[in-house]
Short mmCIF file of C-alpha atoms in Angstrom, two decimals:
data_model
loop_
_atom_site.label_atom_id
_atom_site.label_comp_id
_atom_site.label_asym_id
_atom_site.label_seq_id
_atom_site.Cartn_x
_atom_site.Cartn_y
_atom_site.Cartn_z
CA UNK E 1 107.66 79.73 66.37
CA UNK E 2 110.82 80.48 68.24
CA UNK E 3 111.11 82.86 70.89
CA UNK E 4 110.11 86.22 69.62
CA UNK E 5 110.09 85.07 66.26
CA UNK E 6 107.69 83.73 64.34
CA UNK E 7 107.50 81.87 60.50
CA UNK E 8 104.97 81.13 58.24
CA UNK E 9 105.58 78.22 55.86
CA UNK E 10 102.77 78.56 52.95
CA UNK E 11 102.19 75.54 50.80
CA UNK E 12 103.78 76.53 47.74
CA UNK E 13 106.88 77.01 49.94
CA UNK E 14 107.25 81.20 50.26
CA UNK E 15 108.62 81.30 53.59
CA UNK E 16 107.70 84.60 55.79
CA UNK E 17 108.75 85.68 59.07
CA UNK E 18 108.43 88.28 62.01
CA UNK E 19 109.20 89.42 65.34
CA UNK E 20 112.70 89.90 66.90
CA UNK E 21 115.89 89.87 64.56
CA UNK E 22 118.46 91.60 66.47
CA UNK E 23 120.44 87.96 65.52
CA UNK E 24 119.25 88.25 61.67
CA UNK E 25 117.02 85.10 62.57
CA UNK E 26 114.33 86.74 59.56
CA UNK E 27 117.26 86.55 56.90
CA UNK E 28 116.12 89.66 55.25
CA UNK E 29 119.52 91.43 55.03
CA UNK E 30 119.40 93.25 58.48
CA UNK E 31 119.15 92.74 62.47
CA UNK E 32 115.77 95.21 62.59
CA UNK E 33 113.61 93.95 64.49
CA UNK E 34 110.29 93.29 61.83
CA UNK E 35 106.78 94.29 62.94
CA UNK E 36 104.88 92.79 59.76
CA UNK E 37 105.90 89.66 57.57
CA UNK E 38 108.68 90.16 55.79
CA UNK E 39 109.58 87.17 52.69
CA UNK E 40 112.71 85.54 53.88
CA UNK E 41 112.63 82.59 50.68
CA UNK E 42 110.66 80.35 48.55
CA UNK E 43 110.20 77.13 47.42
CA UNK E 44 110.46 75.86 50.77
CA UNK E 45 110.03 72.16 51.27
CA UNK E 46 110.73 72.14 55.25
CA UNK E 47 112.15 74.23 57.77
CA UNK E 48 114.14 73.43 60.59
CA UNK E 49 114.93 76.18 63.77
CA UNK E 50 117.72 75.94 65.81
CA UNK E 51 116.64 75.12 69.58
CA UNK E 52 116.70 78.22 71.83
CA UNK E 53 118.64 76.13 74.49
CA UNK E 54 119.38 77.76 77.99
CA UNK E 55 121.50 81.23 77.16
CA UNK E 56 120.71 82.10 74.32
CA UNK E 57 116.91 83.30 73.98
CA UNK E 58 116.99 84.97 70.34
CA UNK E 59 118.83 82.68 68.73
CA UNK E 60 119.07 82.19 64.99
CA UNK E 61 120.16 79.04 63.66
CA UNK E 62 117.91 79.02 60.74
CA UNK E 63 118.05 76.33 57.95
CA UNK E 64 115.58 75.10 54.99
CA UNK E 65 115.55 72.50 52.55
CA UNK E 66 113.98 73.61 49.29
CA UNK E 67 111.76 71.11 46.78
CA UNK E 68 114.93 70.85 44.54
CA UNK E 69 116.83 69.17 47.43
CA UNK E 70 119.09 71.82 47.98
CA UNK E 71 119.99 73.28 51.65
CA UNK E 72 120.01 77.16 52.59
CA UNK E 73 121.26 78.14 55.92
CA UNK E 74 120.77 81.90 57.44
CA UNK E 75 121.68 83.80 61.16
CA UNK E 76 124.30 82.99 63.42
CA UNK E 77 127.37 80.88 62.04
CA UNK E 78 129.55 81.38 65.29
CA UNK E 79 130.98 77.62 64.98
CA UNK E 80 130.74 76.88 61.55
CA UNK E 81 127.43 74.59 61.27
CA UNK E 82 126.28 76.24 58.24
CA UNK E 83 129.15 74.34 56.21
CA UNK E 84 130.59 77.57 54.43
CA UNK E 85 134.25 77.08 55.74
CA UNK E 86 133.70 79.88 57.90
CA UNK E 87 132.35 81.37 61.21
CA UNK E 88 130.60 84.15 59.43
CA UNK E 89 126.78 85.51 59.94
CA UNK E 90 124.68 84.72 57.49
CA UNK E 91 121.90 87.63 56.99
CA UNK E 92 120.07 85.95 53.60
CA UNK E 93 119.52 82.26 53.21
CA UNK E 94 122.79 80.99 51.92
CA UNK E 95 123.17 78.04 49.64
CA UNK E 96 125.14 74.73 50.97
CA UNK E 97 127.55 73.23 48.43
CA UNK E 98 126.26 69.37 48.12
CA UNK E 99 129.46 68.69 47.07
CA UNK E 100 130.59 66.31 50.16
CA UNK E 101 127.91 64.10 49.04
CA UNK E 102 128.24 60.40 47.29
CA UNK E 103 127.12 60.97 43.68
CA UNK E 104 122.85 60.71 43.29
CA UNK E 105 122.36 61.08 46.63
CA UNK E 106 120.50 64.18 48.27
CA UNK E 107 119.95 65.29 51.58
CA UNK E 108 116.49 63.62 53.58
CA UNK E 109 116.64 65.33 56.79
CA UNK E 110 118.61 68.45 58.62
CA UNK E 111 118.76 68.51 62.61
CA UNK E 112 120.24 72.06 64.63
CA UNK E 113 120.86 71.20 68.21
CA UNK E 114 120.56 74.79 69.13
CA UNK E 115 120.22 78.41 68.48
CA UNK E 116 123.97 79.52 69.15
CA UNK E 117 126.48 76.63 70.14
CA UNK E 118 124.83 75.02 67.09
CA UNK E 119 125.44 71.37 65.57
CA UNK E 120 123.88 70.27 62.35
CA UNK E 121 123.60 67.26 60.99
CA UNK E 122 122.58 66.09 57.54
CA UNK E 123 121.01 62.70 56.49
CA UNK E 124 120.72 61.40 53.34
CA UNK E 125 118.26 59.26 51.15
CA UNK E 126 120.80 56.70 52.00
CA UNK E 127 121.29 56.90 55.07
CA UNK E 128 124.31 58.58 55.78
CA UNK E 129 125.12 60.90 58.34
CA UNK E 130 127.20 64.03 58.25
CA UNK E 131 127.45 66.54 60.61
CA UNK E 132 128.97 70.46 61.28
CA UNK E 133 129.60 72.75 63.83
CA UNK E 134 129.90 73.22 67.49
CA UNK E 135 131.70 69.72 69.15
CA UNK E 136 132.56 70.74 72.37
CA UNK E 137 131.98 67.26 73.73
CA UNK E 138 132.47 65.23 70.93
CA UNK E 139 128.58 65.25 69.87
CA UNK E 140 129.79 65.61 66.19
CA UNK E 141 130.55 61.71 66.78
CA UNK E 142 133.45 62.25 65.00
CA UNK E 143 136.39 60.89 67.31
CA UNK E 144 137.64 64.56 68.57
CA UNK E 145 136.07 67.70 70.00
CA UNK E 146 137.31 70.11 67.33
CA UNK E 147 134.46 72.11 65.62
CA UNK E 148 133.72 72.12 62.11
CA UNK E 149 133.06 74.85 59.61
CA UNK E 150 132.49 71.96 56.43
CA UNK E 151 130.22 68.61 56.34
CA UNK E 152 131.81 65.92 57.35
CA UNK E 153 130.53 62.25 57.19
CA UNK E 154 130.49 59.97 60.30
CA UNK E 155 132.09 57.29 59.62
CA UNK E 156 131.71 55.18 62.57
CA UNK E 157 128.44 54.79 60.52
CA UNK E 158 129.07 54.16 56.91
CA UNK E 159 128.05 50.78 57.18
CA UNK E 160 124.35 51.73 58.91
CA UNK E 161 121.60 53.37 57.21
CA UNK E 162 120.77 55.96 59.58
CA UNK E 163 116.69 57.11 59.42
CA UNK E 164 116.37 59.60 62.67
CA UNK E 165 118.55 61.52 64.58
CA UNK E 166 117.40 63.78 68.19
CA UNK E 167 119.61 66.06 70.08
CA UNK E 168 120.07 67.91 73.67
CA UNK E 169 120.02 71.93 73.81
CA UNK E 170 123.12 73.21 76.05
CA UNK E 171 122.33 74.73 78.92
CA UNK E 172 124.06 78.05 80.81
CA UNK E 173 123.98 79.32 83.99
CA UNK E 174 124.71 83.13 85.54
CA UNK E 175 127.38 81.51 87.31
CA UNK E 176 129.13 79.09 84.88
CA UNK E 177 128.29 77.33 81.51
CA UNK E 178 127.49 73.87 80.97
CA UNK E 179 127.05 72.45 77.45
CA UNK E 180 125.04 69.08 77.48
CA UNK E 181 124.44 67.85 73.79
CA UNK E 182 123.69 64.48 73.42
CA UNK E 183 122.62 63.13 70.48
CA UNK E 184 121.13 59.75 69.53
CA UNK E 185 121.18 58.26 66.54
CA UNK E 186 118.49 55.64 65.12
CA UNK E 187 119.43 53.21 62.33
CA UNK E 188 117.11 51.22 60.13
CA UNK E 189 118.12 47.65 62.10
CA UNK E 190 116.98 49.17 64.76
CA UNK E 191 120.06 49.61 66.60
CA UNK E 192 120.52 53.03 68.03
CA UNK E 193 123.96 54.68 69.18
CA UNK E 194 124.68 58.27 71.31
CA UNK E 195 127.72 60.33 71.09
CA UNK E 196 128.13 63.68 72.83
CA UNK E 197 127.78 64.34 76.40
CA UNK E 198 124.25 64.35 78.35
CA UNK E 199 123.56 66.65 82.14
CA UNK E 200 124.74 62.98 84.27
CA UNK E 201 127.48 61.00 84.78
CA UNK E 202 126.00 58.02 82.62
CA UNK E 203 129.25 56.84 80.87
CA UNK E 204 127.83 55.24 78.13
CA UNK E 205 126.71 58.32 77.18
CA UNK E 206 129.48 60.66 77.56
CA UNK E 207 131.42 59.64 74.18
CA UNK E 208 132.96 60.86 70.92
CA UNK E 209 132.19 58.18 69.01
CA UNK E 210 128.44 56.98 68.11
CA UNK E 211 128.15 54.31 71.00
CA UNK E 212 125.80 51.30 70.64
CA UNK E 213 122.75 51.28 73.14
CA UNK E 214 122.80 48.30 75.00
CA UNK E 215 121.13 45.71 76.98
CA UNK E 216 122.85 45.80 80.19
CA UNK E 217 121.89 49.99 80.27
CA UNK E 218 117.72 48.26 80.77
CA UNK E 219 116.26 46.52 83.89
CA UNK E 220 117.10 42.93 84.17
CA UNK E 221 115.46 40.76 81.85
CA UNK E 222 114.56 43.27 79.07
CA UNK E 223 116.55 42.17 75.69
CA UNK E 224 116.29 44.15 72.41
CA UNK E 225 116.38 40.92 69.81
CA UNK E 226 113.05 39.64 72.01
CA UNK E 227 111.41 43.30 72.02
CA UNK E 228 113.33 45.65 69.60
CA UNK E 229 113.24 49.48 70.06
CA UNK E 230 111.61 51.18 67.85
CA UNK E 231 111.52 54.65 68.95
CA UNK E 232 115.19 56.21 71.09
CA UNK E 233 114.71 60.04 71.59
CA UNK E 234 116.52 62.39 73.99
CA UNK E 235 114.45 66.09 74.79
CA UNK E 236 115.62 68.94 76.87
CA UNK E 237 118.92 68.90 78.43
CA UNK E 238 119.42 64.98 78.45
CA UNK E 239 116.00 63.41 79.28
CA UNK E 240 116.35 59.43 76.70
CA UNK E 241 113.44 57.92 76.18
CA UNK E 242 113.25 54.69 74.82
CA UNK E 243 110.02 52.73 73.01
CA UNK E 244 109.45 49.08 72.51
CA UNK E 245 107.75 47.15 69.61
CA UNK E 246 105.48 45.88 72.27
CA UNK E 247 104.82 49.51 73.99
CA UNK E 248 107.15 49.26 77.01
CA UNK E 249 108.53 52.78 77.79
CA UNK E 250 111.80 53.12 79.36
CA UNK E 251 113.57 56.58 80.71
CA UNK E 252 116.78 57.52 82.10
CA UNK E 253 119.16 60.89 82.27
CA UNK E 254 118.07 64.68 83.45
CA UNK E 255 114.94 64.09 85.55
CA UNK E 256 115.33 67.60 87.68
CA UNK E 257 111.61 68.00 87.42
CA UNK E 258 110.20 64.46 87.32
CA UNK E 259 109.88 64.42 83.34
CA UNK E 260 111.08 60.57 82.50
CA UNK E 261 108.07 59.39 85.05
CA UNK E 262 109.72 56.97 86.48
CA UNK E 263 109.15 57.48 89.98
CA UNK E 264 112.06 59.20 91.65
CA UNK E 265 113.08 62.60 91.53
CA UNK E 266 116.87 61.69 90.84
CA UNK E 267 118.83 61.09 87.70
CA UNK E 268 118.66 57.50 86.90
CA UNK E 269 121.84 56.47 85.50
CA UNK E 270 120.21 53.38 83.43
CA UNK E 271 117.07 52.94 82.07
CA UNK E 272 113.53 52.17 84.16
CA UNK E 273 110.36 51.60 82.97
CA UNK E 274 108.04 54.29 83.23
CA UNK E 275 105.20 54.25 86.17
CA UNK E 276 101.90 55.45 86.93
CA UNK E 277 100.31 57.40 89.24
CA UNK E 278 96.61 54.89 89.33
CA UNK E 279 99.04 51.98 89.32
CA UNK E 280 98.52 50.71 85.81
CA UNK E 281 100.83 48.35 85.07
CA UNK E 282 99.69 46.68 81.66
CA UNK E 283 100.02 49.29 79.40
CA UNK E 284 100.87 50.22 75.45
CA UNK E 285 102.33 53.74 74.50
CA UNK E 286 101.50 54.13 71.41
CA UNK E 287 103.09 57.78 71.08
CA UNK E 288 105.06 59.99 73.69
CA UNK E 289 106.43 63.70 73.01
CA UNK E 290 109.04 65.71 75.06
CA UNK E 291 110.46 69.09 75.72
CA UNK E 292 112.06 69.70 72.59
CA UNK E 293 111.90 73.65 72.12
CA UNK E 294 111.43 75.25 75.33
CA UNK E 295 114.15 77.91 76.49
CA UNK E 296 115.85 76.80 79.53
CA UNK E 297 114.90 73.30 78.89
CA UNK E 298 115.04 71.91 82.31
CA UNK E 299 111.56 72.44 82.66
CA UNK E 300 110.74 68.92 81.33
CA UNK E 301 107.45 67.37 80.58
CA UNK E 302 106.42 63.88 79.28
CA UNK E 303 103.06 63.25 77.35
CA UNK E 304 102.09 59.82 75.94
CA UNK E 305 99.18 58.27 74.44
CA UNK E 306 98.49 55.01 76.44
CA UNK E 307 96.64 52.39 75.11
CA UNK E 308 94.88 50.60 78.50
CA UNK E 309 92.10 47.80 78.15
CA UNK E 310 92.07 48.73 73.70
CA UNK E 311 91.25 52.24 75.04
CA UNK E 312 93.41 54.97 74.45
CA UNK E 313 94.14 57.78 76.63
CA UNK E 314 96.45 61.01 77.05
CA UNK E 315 99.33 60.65 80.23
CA UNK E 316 101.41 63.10 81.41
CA UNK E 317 104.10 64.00 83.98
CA UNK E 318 106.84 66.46 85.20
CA UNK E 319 107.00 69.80 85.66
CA UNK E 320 103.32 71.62 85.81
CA UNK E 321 103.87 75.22 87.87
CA UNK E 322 101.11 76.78 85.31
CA UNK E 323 98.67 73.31 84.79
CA UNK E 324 100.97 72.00 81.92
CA UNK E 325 99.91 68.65 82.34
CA UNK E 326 96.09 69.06 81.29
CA UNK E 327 95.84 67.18 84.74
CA UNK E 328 93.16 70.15 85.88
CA UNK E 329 95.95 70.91 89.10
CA UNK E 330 99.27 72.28 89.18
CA UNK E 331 101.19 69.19 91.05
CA UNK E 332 104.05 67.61 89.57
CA UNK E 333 104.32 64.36 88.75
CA UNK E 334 106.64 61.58 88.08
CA UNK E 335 105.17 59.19 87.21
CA UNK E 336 102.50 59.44 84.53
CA UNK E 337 99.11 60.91 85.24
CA UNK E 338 95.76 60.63 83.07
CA UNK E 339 95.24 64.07 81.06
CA UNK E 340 91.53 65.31 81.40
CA UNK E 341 91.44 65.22 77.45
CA UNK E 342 88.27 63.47 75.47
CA UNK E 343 89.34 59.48 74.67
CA UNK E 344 87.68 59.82 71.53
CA UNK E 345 90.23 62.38 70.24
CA UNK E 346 92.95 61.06 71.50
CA UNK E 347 93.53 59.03 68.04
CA UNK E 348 92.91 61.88 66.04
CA UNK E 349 96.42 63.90 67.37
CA UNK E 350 98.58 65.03 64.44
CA UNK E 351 100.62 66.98 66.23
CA UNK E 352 101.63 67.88 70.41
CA UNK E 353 104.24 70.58 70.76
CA UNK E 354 105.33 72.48 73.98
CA UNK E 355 107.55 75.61 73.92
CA UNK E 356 107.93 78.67 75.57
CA UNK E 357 110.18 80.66 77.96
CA UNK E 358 111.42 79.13 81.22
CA UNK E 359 108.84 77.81 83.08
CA UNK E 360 106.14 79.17 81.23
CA UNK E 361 105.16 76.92 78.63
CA UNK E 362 101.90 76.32 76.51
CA UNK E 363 101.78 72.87 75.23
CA UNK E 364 99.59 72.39 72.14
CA UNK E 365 97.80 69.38 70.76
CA UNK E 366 96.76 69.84 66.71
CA UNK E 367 94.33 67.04 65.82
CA UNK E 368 93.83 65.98 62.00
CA UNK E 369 90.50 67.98 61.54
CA UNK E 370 92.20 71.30 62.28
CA UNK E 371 91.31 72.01 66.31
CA UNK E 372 93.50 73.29 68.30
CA UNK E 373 94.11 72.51 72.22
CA UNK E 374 96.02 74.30 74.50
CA UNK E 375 96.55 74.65 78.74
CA UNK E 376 99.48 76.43 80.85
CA UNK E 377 100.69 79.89 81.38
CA UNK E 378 98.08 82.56 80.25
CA UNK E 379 98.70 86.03 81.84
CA UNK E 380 99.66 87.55 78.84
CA UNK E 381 96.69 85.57 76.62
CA UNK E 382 99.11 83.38 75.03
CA UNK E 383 96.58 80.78 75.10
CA UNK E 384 94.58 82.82 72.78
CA UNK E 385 91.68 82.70 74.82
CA UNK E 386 90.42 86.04 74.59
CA UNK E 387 91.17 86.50 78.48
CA UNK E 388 93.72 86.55 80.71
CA UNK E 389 92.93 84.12 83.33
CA UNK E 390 96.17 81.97 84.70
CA UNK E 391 96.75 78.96 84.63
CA UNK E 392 94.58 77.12 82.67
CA UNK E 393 95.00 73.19 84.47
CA UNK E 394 93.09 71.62 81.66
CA UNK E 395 93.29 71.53 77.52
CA UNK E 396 90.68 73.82 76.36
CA UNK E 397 90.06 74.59 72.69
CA UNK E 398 91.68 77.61 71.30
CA UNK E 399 91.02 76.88 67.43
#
């Protein structure tokens, strides 16, 4: 689901779609807006939305890659991401030439930054990285801040095998427009790098060049070769988290709304180790999720599964107007706060997403035997509750 829009993926890999496409967002030829599913393609391995970012709430970055390997793009083109050599709107899935690639490799993963100002980048099966599009502030990581309209590889990683790659969605204002894309980049030694510019004034991470994450940006005593990260992310508009081998959890960047739980309400310009609100201090996180597709994205959240005394439990903290936090109140937190969510289920998450508009978000937890959980804003029903009764503080069960 994006905002307004929605897509249905079916197994076989027909892709289907609905809702608003005033930005051609349901590739189907034309900007009507679609009030019943209309087939946008098939043989659909994966699908990958731009983010909806802060201005623009429709959208339509659209990209898939099919079971043969090869990449389709469709909507908005306006700085070249979908590799074509030109700016042009794409109203039907459009093929991507693979011709930039090293002979018998194939494209692993796709990333869009955002819905409009849109990067992509492309990994490979072996771990290379290319990337098109907007690069405004250098978050191409190609040495400049001219935009691209073709794939281009990043060389300042040739020699790395890249495996995962997270970016920032830009934010805009009535007043003026700010464009905050960061992007980190995860290689297979376990070194990460960022290039691109996030909300702060951390210099380390205002680059045009993939820059390597170091040990002097942790608290004092922390090295990487004695407790390697395994897991560097950033969410909204510039919120890095970073996960140890051992379960540490660090935070630093955009922390408007107390989402890296780290105690403080300011941006911390290095990283800290996360805290918690009943004082726990020996601690594993197993898993954590951000804000990753939420318009206006500076309404953060942080959830994490906590393993405490070889118990596991659900944590939370940042912003919770509407009871986002599962926390049964609507206080914000920053550092992390138990979630009012059965233990015993905890293990059995699949999947935790949050999106919405603004401030009013529905964060949903899939678990591996189907059920569905859900808490937040629900004053149109969007928790599918059969009511209207808002907020809902705590996860109830919606499927």
């Amino acid at each position: 689901v994006r905002t307004l829009t929605q897509y249905l993926l079916y197994e076989n890999g027909d892709l289907y779609g609905r809702g608003e496409n005033t930005a051609t967002q349901l590739g189907n030829g034309n900007a009507a807006n679609q009030f019943d599913w209309v087939k946008i393609t098939d043989n659909v391995d994966k699908l990958f939305l731009g983010k909806p970012g802060y201005y623009n709430n429709s959208g339509s970055a659209s990209a898939v890659i099919k079971k043969d390997k090869s990449v389709w793009f469709w909507g908005t083109n306006a700085y070249g991401h979908a590799g074509q050599g030109n700016t042009t709107t794409l109203t039907t899935p459009t093929n991507l030439s693979l011709t930039f690639l090293e002979a018998g490799d194939s494209v692993k993963d796709l990333i869009l930054n955002d819905s409009y100002w849109t990067s992509a980048f492309i990994i490979t099966e072996r771990g290379k990285l290319y990337s098109c599009g907007a690069n405004n502030n250098g978050q191409l990581g190609l040495n400049d801040k001219n935009n691209r309209s073709t794939f281009t590889q990043v060389t300042a990683l040739q020699d790395k095998r890249v495996i995962s790659l997270t970016a920032a969605m830009s934010y805009y204002s009535s007043n003026s427009q700010y464009f905050y894309n960061a992007v980190v980049i995860s290689c297979s030694d376990n070194t990460h790098y960022v290039c691109g510019t996030s909300y702060n004034n951390i210099p380390t991470f205002r680059v045009i060049i993939p820059t390597l994450v170091q040990d002097n940006m942790f608290p004092t005593g922390y090295h990487q070769a004695q407790d390697p990260i395994i897991r560097l992310e950033v969410t909204g508009m510039g919120s890095f988290y970073a996960l140890t081998r051992s379960g540490r959890l660090f935070a630093c960047g955009y922390n408007n709304f107390t989402q890296l739980a780290v105690g403080v309400s300011t941006d911390p310009l290095t990283f800290l180790e996360v805290k918690f609100a009943d004082s726990t201090t020996k601690y594993k996180v197993k898993q954590f999720w951000g804000t990753y597709n939420n318009n206006q994205p500076h309404y953060g959240q942080l959830y994490a599964i906590v393993e405490i005394d070889n118990t596991r439990y659900l944590y939370a903290a940042g912003y919770n107007g509407y009871g986002q936090l599962g926390t049964n109140d609507t206080t914000q937190y920053n550092s992390l706060k138990r979630v009012l969510f059965d233990s015993t289920a905890v293990d059995n998450i699949k999947q935790f997403n949050v999106s919405g508009f603004q401030n009013v978000q529905n964060p949903m937890i899939l678990l591996n035997d189907g059920r569905v959980y859900t808490c937040g804003y629900n004053a149109n029903g969007t928790c599918g509750l059969n009511h209207v009764v808002s907020p809902i503080t705590r996860f109830v069960q919606t499927l």
